[in-house]
């Protein structure tokens, strides 16, 4: 059907909802915002029930058939949301999606969320089936050249204006991390008296960070400073920081490291792999240092742990997300995680 860009999604869904949506990309903030837009439009149009499924644990594609054929006694319409953590539904998922897209259930909206898809996936039967019956929203990374314009648009959406020098300062601060940029803009809304941000205000605002910083946590972990990383994690928790933004920052870094490690395994140069993974030049020494400690299998294990933490935060798994985040931070920092050692590390902080 259609392939709206993320910025077009609000208008498109307000006019008419497609029966199926696929949101794909590796920018967690924009992916989440696209999902939020679809859910909001769906609620406004009577979709009052939502079922959330994750394909990386205890999920069967038969659940899609069951969910589509049953409605709550208290809801006329519902959303079925399926998060395919690796972007590969497999043979069973491919058949289920093709069958569903051929005859979408009435009063049901299917929302699929996947990471960036390879070319082979885009040529698959299930992808073409979704493309034929629903809308596909591809979230592209915001690169170095596009970031100033993206920041300017976000500032304007927040009711703020900034000069080009101020925007450059913020871009340098966040190094392409969109979640960090949004957090800084929220802070600027509180600091600005006349809704205008000049270079002086921007500089003072971005330097006046909280005692514990999410992205400082990431840097400490990948540099191998496990004691400082654990202290920062505990500090963030004590200050009331939610687990999900921390997970997003750690998961983003792990995904970039895994992409670089896999590219190098196939013979690509470190610099080219970093460029493809969106790693800024000033971060390359940290990344190289982390890849000396973490092998591809370690990074793949961390990606699986990220998915478990995500489910735990959202109540879909019974594990303690903060304990899992601690394990994740220690592993990234190069500490082989065993329960007694983890407990000793917690006691020392």
PDB file of C-alpha atoms in Angstrom, residues 47-343:
ATOM      1  CA  UNK A  47      -9.140   0.343  19.161  1.00  0.00           C
ATOM      2  CA  UNK A  48      -9.332   0.060  22.933  1.00  0.00           C
ATOM      3  CA  UNK A  49      -7.554  -3.270  23.480  1.00  0.00           C
ATOM      4  CA  UNK A  50      -3.878  -4.090  22.873  1.00  0.00           C
ATOM      5  CA  UNK A  51      -2.015  -7.391  22.870  1.00  0.00           C
ATOM      6  CA  UNK A  52       1.793  -7.286  22.970  1.00  0.00           C
ATOM      7  CA  UNK A  53       3.942 -10.249  21.880  1.00  0.00           C
ATOM      8  CA  UNK A  54       7.738 -10.736  21.704  1.00  0.00           C
ATOM      9  CA  UNK A  55       9.074 -13.416  19.365  1.00  0.00           C
ATOM     10  CA  UNK A  56      12.230 -14.164  21.356  1.00  0.00           C
ATOM     11  CA  UNK A  57      10.718 -16.211  24.160  1.00  0.00           C
ATOM     12  CA  UNK A  58       7.756 -18.566  24.387  1.00  0.00           C
ATOM     13  CA  UNK A  59       6.072 -17.106  21.310  1.00  0.00           C
ATOM     14  CA  UNK A  60       4.321 -19.145  18.664  1.00  0.00           C
ATOM     15  CA  UNK A  61       3.013 -17.657  15.431  1.00  0.00           C
ATOM     16  CA  UNK A  62      -0.190 -19.551  16.176  1.00  0.00           C
ATOM     17  CA  UNK A  63      -0.685 -16.760  18.748  1.00  0.00           C
ATOM     18  CA  UNK A  64      -1.339 -14.414  15.825  1.00  0.00           C
ATOM     19  CA  UNK A  65      -4.192 -16.605  14.574  1.00  0.00           C
ATOM     20  CA  UNK A  66      -5.659 -16.906  18.071  1.00  0.00           C
ATOM     21  CA  UNK A  67      -5.358 -13.182  18.810  1.00  0.00           C
ATOM     22  CA  UNK A  68      -6.920 -12.218  15.489  1.00  0.00           C
ATOM     23  CA  UNK A  69      -9.894 -14.540  15.949  1.00  0.00           C
ATOM     24  CA  UNK A  70     -10.809 -13.473  19.484  1.00  0.00           C
ATOM     25  CA  UNK A  71     -12.074 -10.156  20.815  1.00  0.00           C
ATOM     26  CA  UNK A  72     -12.532  -9.070  24.407  1.00  0.00           C
ATOM     27  CA  UNK A  73     -16.052  -8.758  25.755  1.00  0.00           C
ATOM     28  CA  UNK A  74     -15.232  -5.135  26.567  1.00  0.00           C
ATOM     29  CA  UNK A  75     -13.545  -4.053  23.310  1.00  0.00           C
ATOM     30  CA  UNK A  76     -14.865  -3.583  19.801  1.00  0.00           C
ATOM     31  CA  UNK A  77     -11.442  -3.284  18.172  1.00  0.00           C
ATOM     32  CA  UNK A  78      -7.908  -4.202  19.164  1.00  0.00           C
ATOM     33  CA  UNK A  79      -4.240  -3.824  18.288  1.00  0.00           C
ATOM     34  CA  UNK A  80      -2.000  -6.876  17.993  1.00  0.00           C
ATOM     35  CA  UNK A  81       1.591  -5.714  18.417  1.00  0.00           C
ATOM     36  CA  UNK A  82       4.404  -8.161  17.649  1.00  0.00           C
ATOM     37  CA  UNK A  83       8.058  -7.251  18.217  1.00  0.00           C
ATOM     38  CA  UNK A  84      10.309  -9.428  16.047  1.00  0.00           C
ATOM     39  CA  UNK A  85      13.636  -8.893  17.804  1.00  0.00           C
ATOM     40  CA  UNK A  86      15.912 -10.136  14.996  1.00  0.00           C
ATOM     41  CA  UNK A  87      13.794  -9.146  11.992  1.00  0.00           C
ATOM     42  CA  UNK A  88      13.513 -12.810  10.964  1.00  0.00           C
ATOM     43  CA  UNK A  89      10.057 -14.342  11.457  1.00  0.00           C
ATOM     44  CA  UNK A  90      11.252 -17.703  10.118  1.00  0.00           C
ATOM     45  CA  UNK A  91       9.227 -20.164   8.075  1.00  0.00           C
ATOM     46  CA  UNK A  92       6.308 -20.290  10.520  1.00  0.00           C
ATOM     47  CA  UNK A  93       6.206 -16.512  10.817  1.00  0.00           C
ATOM     48  CA  UNK A  94       6.445 -16.019   7.073  1.00  0.00           C
ATOM     49  CA  UNK A  95       3.488 -18.319   6.479  1.00  0.00           C
ATOM     50  CA  UNK A  96       1.462 -16.713   9.275  1.00  0.00           C
ATOM     51  CA  UNK A  97       2.102 -13.197   7.995  1.00  0.00           C
ATOM     52  CA  UNK A  98       1.323 -14.123   4.385  1.00  0.00           C
ATOM     53  CA  UNK A  99      -1.905 -15.817   5.442  1.00  0.00           C
ATOM     54  CA  UNK A 100      -2.917 -12.932   7.690  1.00  0.00           C
ATOM     55  CA  UNK A 101      -2.163 -10.238   5.095  1.00  0.00           C
ATOM     56  CA  UNK A 102      -4.201 -12.112   2.500  1.00  0.00           C
ATOM     57  CA  UNK A 103      -7.253 -11.844   4.796  1.00  0.00           C
ATOM     58  CA  UNK A 104      -6.679  -9.258   7.559  1.00  0.00           C
ATOM     59  CA  UNK A 105      -9.007  -9.656  10.519  1.00  0.00           C
ATOM     60  CA  UNK A 106     -11.801  -7.134  10.789  1.00  0.00           C
ATOM     61  CA  UNK A 107     -11.627  -4.658  13.673  1.00  0.00           C
ATOM     62  CA  UNK A 108      -7.982  -5.623  14.249  1.00  0.00           C
ATOM     63  CA  UNK A 109      -4.815  -3.652  13.593  1.00  0.00           C
ATOM     64  CA  UNK A 110      -1.562  -5.609  13.310  1.00  0.00           C
ATOM     65  CA  UNK A 111       1.547  -3.635  14.311  1.00  0.00           C
ATOM     66  CA  UNK A 112       4.920  -5.284  13.612  1.00  0.00           C
ATOM     67  CA  UNK A 113       8.157  -3.807  14.965  1.00  0.00           C
ATOM     68  CA  UNK A 114      11.519  -4.969  13.653  1.00  0.00           C
ATOM     69  CA  UNK A 115      15.118  -3.726  13.506  1.00  0.00           C
ATOM     70  CA  UNK A 116      16.659  -2.602  10.228  1.00  0.00           C
ATOM     71  CA  UNK A 117      15.964  -5.243   7.584  1.00  0.00           C
ATOM     72  CA  UNK A 118      18.528  -6.633   5.181  1.00  0.00           C
ATOM     73  CA  UNK A 119      17.883  -6.657   1.442  1.00  0.00           C
ATOM     74  CA  UNK A 120      17.067 -10.371   1.555  1.00  0.00           C
ATOM     75  CA  UNK A 121      14.252  -9.710   4.027  1.00  0.00           C
ATOM     76  CA  UNK A 122      12.832  -6.979   1.795  1.00  0.00           C
ATOM     77  CA  UNK A 123      12.642  -9.509  -1.048  1.00  0.00           C
ATOM     78  CA  UNK A 124      10.855 -12.098   1.072  1.00  0.00           C
ATOM     79  CA  UNK A 125       7.259 -13.226   0.596  1.00  0.00           C
ATOM     80  CA  UNK A 126       6.180 -11.997   4.028  1.00  0.00           C
ATOM     81  CA  UNK A 127       7.607  -8.506   3.431  1.00  0.00           C
ATOM     82  CA  UNK A 128       5.877  -8.258   0.060  1.00  0.00           C
ATOM     83  CA  UNK A 129       2.637  -9.488   1.644  1.00  0.00           C
ATOM     84  CA  UNK A 130       2.805  -6.692   4.230  1.00  0.00           C
ATOM     85  CA  UNK A 131       3.660  -4.183   1.518  1.00  0.00           C
ATOM     86  CA  UNK A 132       0.617  -5.301  -0.446  1.00  0.00           C
ATOM     87  CA  UNK A 133      -1.907  -5.053   2.367  1.00  0.00           C
ATOM     88  CA  UNK A 134      -0.490  -2.505   4.804  1.00  0.00           C
ATOM     89  CA  UNK A 135       1.956   0.344   5.330  1.00  0.00           C
ATOM     90  CA  UNK A 136       5.696   0.032   5.892  1.00  0.00           C
ATOM     91  CA  UNK A 137       7.530   2.781   7.770  1.00  0.00           C
ATOM     92  CA  UNK A 138      11.311   2.653   7.448  1.00  0.00           C
ATOM     93  CA  UNK A 139      13.229   4.618  10.068  1.00  0.00           C
ATOM     94  CA  UNK A 140      16.566   5.708   8.627  1.00  0.00           C
ATOM     95  CA  UNK A 141      19.508   6.711  10.837  1.00  0.00           C
ATOM     96  CA  UNK A 142      20.040  10.437  11.273  1.00  0.00           C
ATOM     97  CA  UNK A 143      23.594  11.003  10.048  1.00  0.00           C
ATOM     98  CA  UNK A 144      26.121  13.697  10.817  1.00  0.00           C
ATOM     99  CA  UNK A 145      24.913  15.901   7.948  1.00  0.00           C
ATOM    100  CA  UNK A 146      21.221  15.524   8.799  1.00  0.00           C
ATOM    101  CA  UNK A 147      21.493  15.938  12.577  1.00  0.00           C
ATOM    102  CA  UNK A 148      21.505  19.782  12.717  1.00  0.00           C
ATOM    103  CA  UNK A 149      18.288  19.947  10.691  1.00  0.00           C
ATOM    104  CA  UNK A 150      16.717  17.229  12.859  1.00  0.00           C
ATOM    105  CA  UNK A 151      17.692  19.099  16.044  1.00  0.00           C
ATOM    106  CA  UNK A 152      16.332  22.367  14.641  1.00  0.00           C
ATOM    107  CA  UNK A 153      12.998  20.699  13.847  1.00  0.00           C
ATOM    108  CA  UNK A 154      12.820  19.213  17.340  1.00  0.00           C
ATOM    109  CA  UNK A 155      13.567  22.559  18.934  1.00  0.00           C
ATOM    110  CA  UNK A 156      10.814  24.227  16.907  1.00  0.00           C
ATOM    111  CA  UNK A 157       8.379  21.439  17.813  1.00  0.00           C
ATOM    112  CA  UNK A 158       9.181  22.176  21.464  1.00  0.00           C
ATOM    113  CA  UNK A 159       8.443  25.885  20.920  1.00  0.00           C
ATOM    114  CA  UNK A 160      12.113  26.903  20.876  1.00  0.00           C
ATOM    115  CA  UNK A 161      14.371  28.626  18.377  1.00  0.00           C
ATOM    116  CA  UNK A 162      18.160  28.442  18.318  1.00  0.00           C
ATOM    117  CA  UNK A 163      20.920  29.948  16.249  1.00  0.00           C
ATOM    118  CA  UNK A 164      23.177  27.738  14.144  1.00  0.00           C
ATOM    119  CA  UNK A 165      26.078  27.893  16.596  1.00  0.00           C
ATOM    120  CA  UNK A 166      23.845  26.708  19.442  1.00  0.00           C
ATOM    121  CA  UNK A 167      22.546  23.843  17.301  1.00  0.00           C
ATOM    122  CA  UNK A 168      26.122  22.817  16.449  1.00  0.00           C
ATOM    123  CA  UNK A 169      26.994  22.736  20.163  1.00  0.00           C
ATOM    124  CA  UNK A 170      24.067  20.426  20.914  1.00  0.00           C
ATOM    125  CA  UNK A 171      24.939  18.156  17.974  1.00  0.00           C
ATOM    126  CA  UNK A 172      28.515  17.863  19.211  1.00  0.00           C
ATOM    127  CA  UNK A 173      27.244  17.034  22.701  1.00  0.00           C
ATOM    128  CA  UNK A 174      24.903  14.214  21.699  1.00  0.00           C
ATOM    129  CA  UNK A 175      27.130  12.709  18.952  1.00  0.00           C
ATOM    130  CA  UNK A 176      24.177  11.449  16.950  1.00  0.00           C
ATOM    131  CA  UNK A 177      22.232  10.015  19.888  1.00  0.00           C
ATOM    132  CA  UNK A 178      18.662  11.159  19.324  1.00  0.00           C
ATOM    133  CA  UNK A 179      17.425  10.202  22.766  1.00  0.00           C
ATOM    134  CA  UNK A 180      20.136  12.358  24.336  1.00  0.00           C
ATOM    135  CA  UNK A 181      19.155  15.248  22.052  1.00  0.00           C
ATOM    136  CA  UNK A 182      15.506  15.020  23.128  1.00  0.00           C
ATOM    137  CA  UNK A 183      16.520  14.948  26.791  1.00  0.00           C
ATOM    138  CA  UNK A 184      18.645  18.084  26.329  1.00  0.00           C
ATOM    139  CA  UNK A 185      15.794  19.866  24.520  1.00  0.00           C
ATOM    140  CA  UNK A 186      13.420  19.065  27.391  1.00  0.00           C
ATOM    141  CA  UNK A 187      15.936  20.643  29.753  1.00  0.00           C
ATOM    142  CA  UNK A 188      16.249  23.714  27.522  1.00  0.00           C
ATOM    143  CA  UNK A 189      12.478  24.268  27.740  1.00  0.00           C
ATOM    144  CA  UNK A 190      12.912  24.858  31.452  1.00  0.00           C
ATOM    145  CA  UNK A 191      15.953  27.126  31.104  1.00  0.00           C
ATOM    146  CA  UNK A 192      14.838  29.467  28.342  1.00  0.00           C
ATOM    147  CA  UNK A 193      13.089  32.714  29.300  1.00  0.00           C
ATOM    148  CA  UNK A 194      12.157  33.922  25.810  1.00  0.00           C
ATOM    149  CA  UNK A 195      12.142  30.609  23.894  1.00  0.00           C
ATOM    150  CA  UNK A 196      15.371  31.543  22.124  1.00  0.00           C
ATOM    151  CA  UNK A 197      18.560  29.539  22.669  1.00  0.00           C
ATOM    152  CA  UNK A 198      21.857  31.192  21.831  1.00  0.00           C
ATOM    153  CA  UNK A 199      25.299  29.607  21.906  1.00  0.00           C
ATOM    154  CA  UNK A 200      26.052  30.825  25.433  1.00  0.00           C
ATOM    155  CA  UNK A 201      22.875  29.353  26.931  1.00  0.00           C
ATOM    156  CA  UNK A 202      23.277  26.123  24.970  1.00  0.00           C
ATOM    157  CA  UNK A 203      26.871  25.733  26.092  1.00  0.00           C
ATOM    158  CA  UNK A 204      26.043  26.261  29.750  1.00  0.00           C
ATOM    159  CA  UNK A 205      22.985  24.012  29.564  1.00  0.00           C
ATOM    160  CA  UNK A 206      24.669  21.004  27.984  1.00  0.00           C
ATOM    161  CA  UNK A 207      27.638  21.245  30.347  1.00  0.00           C
ATOM    162  CA  UNK A 208      25.377  21.434  33.410  1.00  0.00           C
ATOM    163  CA  UNK A 209      24.643  17.710  33.432  1.00  0.00           C
ATOM    164  CA  UNK A 210      23.138  15.676  36.186  1.00  0.00           C
ATOM    165  CA  UNK A 211      25.565  14.013  38.579  1.00  0.00           C
ATOM    166  CA  UNK A 212      24.963  10.688  36.883  1.00  0.00           C
ATOM    167  CA  UNK A 213      24.619  10.619  33.114  1.00  0.00           C
ATOM    168  CA  UNK A 214      23.247   7.770  30.989  1.00  0.00           C
ATOM    169  CA  UNK A 215      25.756   8.270  28.223  1.00  0.00           C
ATOM    170  CA  UNK A 216      28.553   8.642  30.725  1.00  0.00           C
ATOM    171  CA  UNK A 217      27.492   5.191  31.941  1.00  0.00           C
ATOM    172  CA  UNK A 218      27.858   3.806  28.414  1.00  0.00           C
ATOM    173  CA  UNK A 219      31.332   5.340  27.999  1.00  0.00           C
ATOM    174  CA  UNK A 220      32.522   4.006  31.368  1.00  0.00           C
ATOM    175  CA  UNK A 221      31.265   0.521  30.526  1.00  0.00           C
ATOM    176  CA  UNK A 222      32.804   0.263  27.065  1.00  0.00           C
ATOM    177  CA  UNK A 223      36.086   1.728  28.330  1.00  0.00           C
ATOM    178  CA  UNK A 224      36.277  -1.129  30.836  1.00  0.00           C
ATOM    179  CA  UNK A 225      35.897   0.998  33.987  1.00  0.00           C
ATOM    180  CA  UNK A 226      33.541  -1.431  35.708  1.00  0.00           C
ATOM    181  CA  UNK A 227      33.624   0.191  39.156  1.00  0.00           C
ATOM    182  CA  UNK A 228      32.698   3.650  37.813  1.00  0.00           C
ATOM    183  CA  UNK A 229      30.078   2.137  35.486  1.00  0.00           C
ATOM    184  CA  UNK A 230      28.362   0.277  38.328  1.00  0.00           C
ATOM    185  CA  UNK A 231      28.490   3.372  40.537  1.00  0.00           C
ATOM    186  CA  UNK A 232      26.874   5.404  37.749  1.00  0.00           C
ATOM    187  CA  UNK A 233      24.167   2.790  37.243  1.00  0.00           C
ATOM    188  CA  UNK A 234      23.301   2.821  40.942  1.00  0.00           C
ATOM    189  CA  UNK A 235      23.397   6.628  40.908  1.00  0.00           C
ATOM    190  CA  UNK A 236      20.982   6.815  37.999  1.00  0.00           C
ATOM    191  CA  UNK A 237      18.600   4.460  39.764  1.00  0.00           C
ATOM    192  CA  UNK A 238      18.789   6.426  43.017  1.00  0.00           C
ATOM    193  CA  UNK A 239      18.019   9.669  41.128  1.00  0.00           C
ATOM    194  CA  UNK A 240      14.824   8.116  39.769  1.00  0.00           C
ATOM    195  CA  UNK A 241      15.978   7.443  36.198  1.00  0.00           C
ATOM    196  CA  UNK A 242      13.797   4.795  34.563  1.00  0.00           C
ATOM    197  CA  UNK A 243      15.341   1.564  33.322  1.00  0.00           C
ATOM    198  CA  UNK A 244      14.139   1.864  29.710  1.00  0.00           C
ATOM    199  CA  UNK A 245      16.237   4.910  28.650  1.00  0.00           C
ATOM    200  CA  UNK A 246      19.312   3.237  30.162  1.00  0.00           C
ATOM    201  CA  UNK A 247      18.529   0.062  28.234  1.00  0.00           C
ATOM    202  CA  UNK A 248      18.094   2.018  24.988  1.00  0.00           C
ATOM    203  CA  UNK A 249      21.520   3.632  25.388  1.00  0.00           C
ATOM    204  CA  UNK A 250      23.273   0.356  26.254  1.00  0.00           C
ATOM    205  CA  UNK A 251      21.442  -1.617  23.549  1.00  0.00           C
ATOM    206  CA  UNK A 252      22.315   0.948  20.900  1.00  0.00           C
ATOM    207  CA  UNK A 253      25.998   0.682  21.775  1.00  0.00           C
ATOM    208  CA  UNK A 254      25.938  -3.120  21.853  1.00  0.00           C
ATOM    209  CA  UNK A 255      24.175  -3.235  18.480  1.00  0.00           C
ATOM    210  CA  UNK A 256      26.809  -0.937  16.937  1.00  0.00           C
ATOM    211  CA  UNK A 257      29.627  -3.025  18.411  1.00  0.00           C
ATOM    212  CA  UNK A 258      28.030  -6.229  17.115  1.00  0.00           C
ATOM    213  CA  UNK A 259      27.623  -4.765  13.625  1.00  0.00           C
ATOM    214  CA  UNK A 260      31.263  -3.681  13.580  1.00  0.00           C
ATOM    215  CA  UNK A 261      32.504  -7.028  14.911  1.00  0.00           C
ATOM    216  CA  UNK A 262      30.485  -8.923  12.316  1.00  0.00           C
ATOM    217  CA  UNK A 263      31.690  -6.662   9.496  1.00  0.00           C
ATOM    218  CA  UNK A 264      35.307  -7.140  10.555  1.00  0.00           C
ATOM    219  CA  UNK A 265      34.757 -10.899  10.719  1.00  0.00           C
ATOM    220  CA  UNK A 266      33.775 -10.745   7.041  1.00  0.00           C
ATOM    221  CA  UNK A 267      36.896  -8.778   6.146  1.00  0.00           C
ATOM    222  CA  UNK A 268      35.724  -5.178   6.306  1.00  0.00           C
ATOM    223  CA  UNK A 269      38.112  -2.567   7.692  1.00  0.00           C
ATOM    224  CA  UNK A 270      37.519  -1.106  11.143  1.00  0.00           C
ATOM    225  CA  UNK A 271      37.056   2.436   9.801  1.00  0.00           C
ATOM    226  CA  UNK A 272      34.557   1.359   7.150  1.00  0.00           C
ATOM    227  CA  UNK A 273      32.648  -0.778   9.650  1.00  0.00           C
ATOM    228  CA  UNK A 274      32.471   2.170  12.060  1.00  0.00           C
ATOM    229  CA  UNK A 275      31.199   4.446   9.316  1.00  0.00           C
ATOM    230  CA  UNK A 276      28.481   1.969   8.382  1.00  0.00           C
ATOM    231  CA  UNK A 277      27.510   1.575  12.041  1.00  0.00           C
ATOM    232  CA  UNK A 278      27.221   5.346  12.523  1.00  0.00           C
ATOM    233  CA  UNK A 279      30.131   5.621  14.982  1.00  0.00           C
ATOM    234  CA  UNK A 280      31.576   9.107  15.243  1.00  0.00           C
ATOM    235  CA  UNK A 281      35.342   9.535  14.834  1.00  0.00           C
ATOM    236  CA  UNK A 282      35.913  10.644  18.423  1.00  0.00           C
ATOM    237  CA  UNK A 283      34.319   7.434  19.693  1.00  0.00           C
ATOM    238  CA  UNK A 284      36.470   5.094  17.617  1.00  0.00           C
ATOM    239  CA  UNK A 285      39.170   4.631  20.305  1.00  0.00           C
ATOM    240  CA  UNK A 286      36.513   3.594  22.844  1.00  0.00           C
ATOM    241  CA  UNK A 287      34.923   1.219  20.345  1.00  0.00           C
ATOM    242  CA  UNK A 288      38.257  -0.362  19.444  1.00  0.00           C
ATOM    243  CA  UNK A 289      39.032  -0.816  23.121  1.00  0.00           C
ATOM    244  CA  UNK A 290      35.686  -2.543  23.724  1.00  0.00           C
ATOM    245  CA  UNK A 291      36.128  -4.884  20.745  1.00  0.00           C
ATOM    246  CA  UNK A 292      39.432  -6.116  22.189  1.00  0.00           C
ATOM    247  CA  UNK A 293      37.434  -7.441  25.169  1.00  0.00           C
ATOM    248  CA  UNK A 294      34.125  -8.405  23.602  1.00  0.00           C
ATOM    249  CA  UNK A 295      33.904 -11.037  20.892  1.00  0.00           C
ATOM    250  CA  UNK A 296      30.981 -11.341  18.499  1.00  0.00           C
ATOM    251  CA  UNK A 297      29.427 -14.159  20.556  1.00  0.00           C
ATOM    252  CA  UNK A 298      29.571 -11.960  23.668  1.00  0.00           C
ATOM    253  CA  UNK A 299      27.809  -9.150  21.849  1.00  0.00           C
ATOM    254  CA  UNK A 300      25.135 -11.488  20.509  1.00  0.00           C
ATOM    255  CA  UNK A 301      24.535 -12.722  24.068  1.00  0.00           C
ATOM    256  CA  UNK A 302      24.214  -9.090  25.215  1.00  0.00           C
ATOM    257  CA  UNK A 303      21.631  -8.460  22.496  1.00  0.00           C
ATOM    258  CA  UNK A 304      19.580 -11.384  23.792  1.00  0.00           C
ATOM    259  CA  UNK A 305      19.907 -10.010  27.309  1.00  0.00           C
ATOM    260  CA  UNK A 306      18.702  -6.612  26.037  1.00  0.00           C
ATOM    261  CA  UNK A 307      15.549  -8.238  24.732  1.00  0.00           C
ATOM    262  CA  UNK A 308      14.975  -9.951  28.089  1.00  0.00           C
ATOM    263  CA  UNK A 309      15.446  -6.666  29.957  1.00  0.00           C
ATOM    264  CA  UNK A 310      12.981  -4.964  27.602  1.00  0.00           C
ATOM    265  CA  UNK A 311      10.382  -7.618  28.362  1.00  0.00           C
ATOM    266  CA  UNK A 312      11.103  -7.377  32.091  1.00  0.00           C
ATOM    267  CA  UNK A 313      10.669  -3.591  32.113  1.00  0.00           C
ATOM    268  CA  UNK A 314       7.343  -3.961  30.317  1.00  0.00           C
ATOM    269  CA  UNK A 315       6.092  -6.735  32.592  1.00  0.00           C
ATOM    270  CA  UNK A 316       6.305  -9.487  29.972  1.00  0.00           C
ATOM    271  CA  UNK A 317       9.029 -11.339  31.934  1.00  0.00           C
ATOM    272  CA  UNK A 318       9.443 -11.834  35.686  1.00  0.00           C
ATOM    273  CA  UNK A 319      13.176 -11.006  35.947  1.00  0.00           C
ATOM    274  CA  UNK A 320      14.415  -7.931  37.824  1.00  0.00           C
ATOM    275  CA  UNK A 321      15.425  -5.431  35.094  1.00  0.00           C
ATOM    276  CA  UNK A 322      17.877  -3.597  37.356  1.00  0.00           C
ATOM    277  CA  UNK A 323      19.737  -6.806  38.194  1.00  0.00           C
ATOM    278  CA  UNK A 324      19.902  -7.642  34.496  1.00  0.00           C
ATOM    279  CA  UNK A 325      21.108  -4.125  33.685  1.00  0.00           C
ATOM    280  CA  UNK A 326      23.875  -4.565  36.251  1.00  0.00           C
ATOM    281  CA  UNK A 327      24.910  -7.858  34.618  1.00  0.00           C
ATOM    282  CA  UNK A 328      24.853  -6.170  31.225  1.00  0.00           C
ATOM    283  CA  UNK A 329      27.004  -3.245  32.364  1.00  0.00           C
ATOM    284  CA  UNK A 330      29.528  -5.590  33.993  1.00  0.00           C
ATOM    285  CA  UNK A 331      29.736  -7.771  30.886  1.00  0.00           C
ATOM    286  CA  UNK A 332      30.294  -4.763  28.615  1.00  0.00           C
ATOM    287  CA  UNK A 333      33.018  -3.576  30.996  1.00  0.00           C
ATOM    288  CA  UNK A 334      34.758  -6.931  30.695  1.00  0.00           C
ATOM    289  CA  UNK A 335      33.739  -8.590  33.967  1.00  0.00           C
ATOM    290  CA  UNK A 336      32.720 -12.229  33.652  1.00  0.00           C
ATOM    291  CA  UNK A 337      29.420 -12.202  35.491  1.00  0.00           C
ATOM    292  CA  UNK A 338      28.810 -14.720  38.260  1.00  0.00           C
ATOM    293  CA  UNK A 339      26.218 -14.202  40.966  1.00  0.00           C
ATOM    294  CA  UNK A 340      28.670 -14.010  43.919  1.00  0.00           C
ATOM    295  CA  UNK A 341      30.903 -11.562  42.111  1.00  0.00           C
ATOM    296  CA  UNK A 342      27.953  -9.438  41.128  1.00  0.00           C
ATOM    297  CA  UNK A 343      26.839  -9.342  44.751  1.00  0.00           C
TER     298      UNK A 343
END
